[in-house]
XYZ file of C-alpha atoms in Angstrom:
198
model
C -0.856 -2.281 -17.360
C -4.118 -0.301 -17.056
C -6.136 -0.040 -14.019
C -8.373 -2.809 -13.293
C -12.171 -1.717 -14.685
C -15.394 -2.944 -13.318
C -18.715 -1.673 -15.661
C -22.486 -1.729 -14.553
C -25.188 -0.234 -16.707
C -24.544 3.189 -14.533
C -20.895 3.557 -14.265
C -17.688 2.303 -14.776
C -15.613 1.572 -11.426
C -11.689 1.830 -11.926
C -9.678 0.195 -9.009
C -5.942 0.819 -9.186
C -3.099 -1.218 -7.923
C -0.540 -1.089 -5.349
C 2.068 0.128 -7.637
C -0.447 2.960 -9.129
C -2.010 4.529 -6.199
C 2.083 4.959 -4.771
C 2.793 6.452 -7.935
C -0.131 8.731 -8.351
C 0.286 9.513 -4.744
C 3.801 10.076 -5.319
C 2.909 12.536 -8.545
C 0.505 14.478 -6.482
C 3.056 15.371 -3.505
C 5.859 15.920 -6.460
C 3.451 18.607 -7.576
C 3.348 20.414 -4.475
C 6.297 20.231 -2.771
C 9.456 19.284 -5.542
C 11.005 22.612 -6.391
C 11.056 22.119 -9.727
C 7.817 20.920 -10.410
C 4.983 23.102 -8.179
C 2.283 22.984 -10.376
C -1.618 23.807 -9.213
C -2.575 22.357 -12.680
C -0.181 19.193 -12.189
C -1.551 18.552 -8.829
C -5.458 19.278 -9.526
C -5.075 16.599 -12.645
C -4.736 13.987 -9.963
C -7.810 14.331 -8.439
C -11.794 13.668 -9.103
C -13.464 16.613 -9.699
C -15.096 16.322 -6.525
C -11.988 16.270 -4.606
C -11.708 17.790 -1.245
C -8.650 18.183 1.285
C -8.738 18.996 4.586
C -5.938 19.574 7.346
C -7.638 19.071 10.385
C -5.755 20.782 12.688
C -6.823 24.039 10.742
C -9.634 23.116 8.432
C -7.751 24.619 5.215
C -8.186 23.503 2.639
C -11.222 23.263 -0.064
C -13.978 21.254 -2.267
C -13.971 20.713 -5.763
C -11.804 21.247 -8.408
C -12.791 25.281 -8.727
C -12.407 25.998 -4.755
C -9.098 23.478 -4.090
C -7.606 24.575 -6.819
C -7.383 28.474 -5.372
C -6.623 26.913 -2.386
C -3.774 25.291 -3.620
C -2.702 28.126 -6.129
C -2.666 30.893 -3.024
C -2.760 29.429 0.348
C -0.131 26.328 -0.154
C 1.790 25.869 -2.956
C 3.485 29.315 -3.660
C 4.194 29.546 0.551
C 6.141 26.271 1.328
C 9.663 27.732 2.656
C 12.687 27.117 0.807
C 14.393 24.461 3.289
C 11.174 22.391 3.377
C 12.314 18.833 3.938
C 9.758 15.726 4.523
C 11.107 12.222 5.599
C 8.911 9.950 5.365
C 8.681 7.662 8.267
C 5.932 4.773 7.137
C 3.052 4.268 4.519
C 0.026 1.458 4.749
C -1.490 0.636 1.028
C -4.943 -0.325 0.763
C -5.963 -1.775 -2.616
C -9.031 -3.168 -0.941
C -9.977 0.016 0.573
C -7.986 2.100 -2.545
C -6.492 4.104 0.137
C -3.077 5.103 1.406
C -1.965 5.883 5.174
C 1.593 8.348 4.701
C 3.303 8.977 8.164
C 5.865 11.602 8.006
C 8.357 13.945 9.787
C 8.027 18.120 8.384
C 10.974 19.952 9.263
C 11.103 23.613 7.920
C 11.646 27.737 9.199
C 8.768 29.880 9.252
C 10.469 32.365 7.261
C 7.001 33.516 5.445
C 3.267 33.294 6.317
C 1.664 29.568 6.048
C -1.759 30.088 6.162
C -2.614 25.989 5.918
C -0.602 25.531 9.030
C -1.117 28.834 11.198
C -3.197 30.854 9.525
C -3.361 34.656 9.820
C 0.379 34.483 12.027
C 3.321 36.275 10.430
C 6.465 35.191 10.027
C 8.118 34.245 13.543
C 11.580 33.066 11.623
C 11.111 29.942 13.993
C 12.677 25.905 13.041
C 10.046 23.899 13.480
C 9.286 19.830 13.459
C 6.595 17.819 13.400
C 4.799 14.612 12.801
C 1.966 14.417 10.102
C 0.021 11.773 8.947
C -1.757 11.539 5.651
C -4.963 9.758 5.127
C -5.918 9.401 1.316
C -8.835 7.815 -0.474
C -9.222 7.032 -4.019
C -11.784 6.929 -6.722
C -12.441 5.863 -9.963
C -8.466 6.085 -10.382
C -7.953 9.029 -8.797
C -7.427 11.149 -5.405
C -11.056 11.656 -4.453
C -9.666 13.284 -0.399
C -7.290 13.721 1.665
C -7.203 14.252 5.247
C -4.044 15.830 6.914
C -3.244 15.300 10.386
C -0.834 16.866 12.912
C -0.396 17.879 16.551
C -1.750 22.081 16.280
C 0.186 22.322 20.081
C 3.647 21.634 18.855
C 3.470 23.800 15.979
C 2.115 26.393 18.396
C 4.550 25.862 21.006
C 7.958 25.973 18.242
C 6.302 29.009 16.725
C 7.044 31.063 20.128
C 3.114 31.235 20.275
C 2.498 28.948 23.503
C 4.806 29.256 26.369
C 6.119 26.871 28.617
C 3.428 27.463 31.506
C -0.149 28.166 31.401
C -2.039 29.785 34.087
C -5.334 28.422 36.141
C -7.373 29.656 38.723
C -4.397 32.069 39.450
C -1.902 29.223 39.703
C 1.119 28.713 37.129
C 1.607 24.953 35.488
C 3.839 23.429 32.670
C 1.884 23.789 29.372
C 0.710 20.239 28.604
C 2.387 20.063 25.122
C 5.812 19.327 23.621
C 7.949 21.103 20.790
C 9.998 19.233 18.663
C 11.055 16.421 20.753
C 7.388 14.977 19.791
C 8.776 14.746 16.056
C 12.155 13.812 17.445
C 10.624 11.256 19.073
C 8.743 9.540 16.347
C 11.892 10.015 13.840
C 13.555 7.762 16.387
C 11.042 5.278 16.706
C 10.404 4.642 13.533
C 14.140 4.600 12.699
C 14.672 1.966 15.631
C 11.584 -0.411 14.096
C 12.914 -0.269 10.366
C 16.698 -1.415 11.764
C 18.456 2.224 11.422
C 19.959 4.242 14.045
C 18.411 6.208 16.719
């Protein structure tokens, strides 16, 4: 079915459903990540062409078509390491709100420079986990933005670029962050809530 339209003398407003903002959702991440089918064209035909993406942590990212799509044709697509893996942990659909909340486990090596997720750092040939969550809008039946969110410290901290103490005033104390037990952690969670194993 198409997408539900609402006109005014000004515009015309298209609101999709449940089942179409998962699938164009779905599309867009196919685009990036799936082997097979990285595509910067692919991925930019998903969204308005005022789109904007952000990953907070980091602020990569870009706005509008012209500037997101060099981001995504330099900076993201061509770098994602060959033994990428997400596992996806929960989603929240909004048709009200045309929105969708992904929460997700990344587990890959840092075999090559990622400059969305530590920018300017070479290679440290590190395995590294962590939790990321997702928050996309919608518009007029496509993505208008996404936010990206993830812990910076952990990424840091599996990377070999934080250490296990930090020094104040002179004195030594544990570094206040965690490595991959934090993703651990929320795999297991999660996994324990939907009825699997821990």
């Amino acid at each position: 079915m198409p997408p539900d339209t609402a006109s005014t003398d000004t515009q015309t407003t298209i609101t999709l459903s449940h089942a179409e903002l998962v699938a164009l959702w779905d599309k867009h991440t196919e685009c990036e990540f799936h082997p097979e089918k990285r595509s910067v064209d692919d991925t930019m035909a998903t969204m308005t062409d005022d789109c904007y993406v952000n990953h907070v942590p980091t602020m990569a990212g870009g706005y509008g078509q012209k500037l997101l799509s060099q981001f995504y044709g330099t900076d993201f697509i061509p770098v994602t390491p060959p033994d990428w893996e997400m596992k996806p942990l929960s989603r929240i659909v909004s048709v009200s709100e045309q929105s969708i909340v992904d929460e997700m486990v990344i587990t890959f090596t840092h075999t090559q420079p990622i400059p969305w997720l530590l920018p300017g750092i070479p290679a440290t040939n590190k395995k590294i986990s962590i939790a990321l969550m997702a928050v996309v809008r919608f518009k007029n039946g496509k993505i208008h933005h996404e936010h990206i969110y993830w812990d910076q410290g952990t990424v840091l901290k599996q990377a070999g670029l934080i250490g296990d103490t930090v020094t104040v005033n002179g004195k030594q104390y544990p570094a206040p962050v965690k490595g991959a037990e934090a993703a651990q952690t929320v795999e297991r969670d999660s996994a324990r809530l939907h009825g699997g194993s821990a």
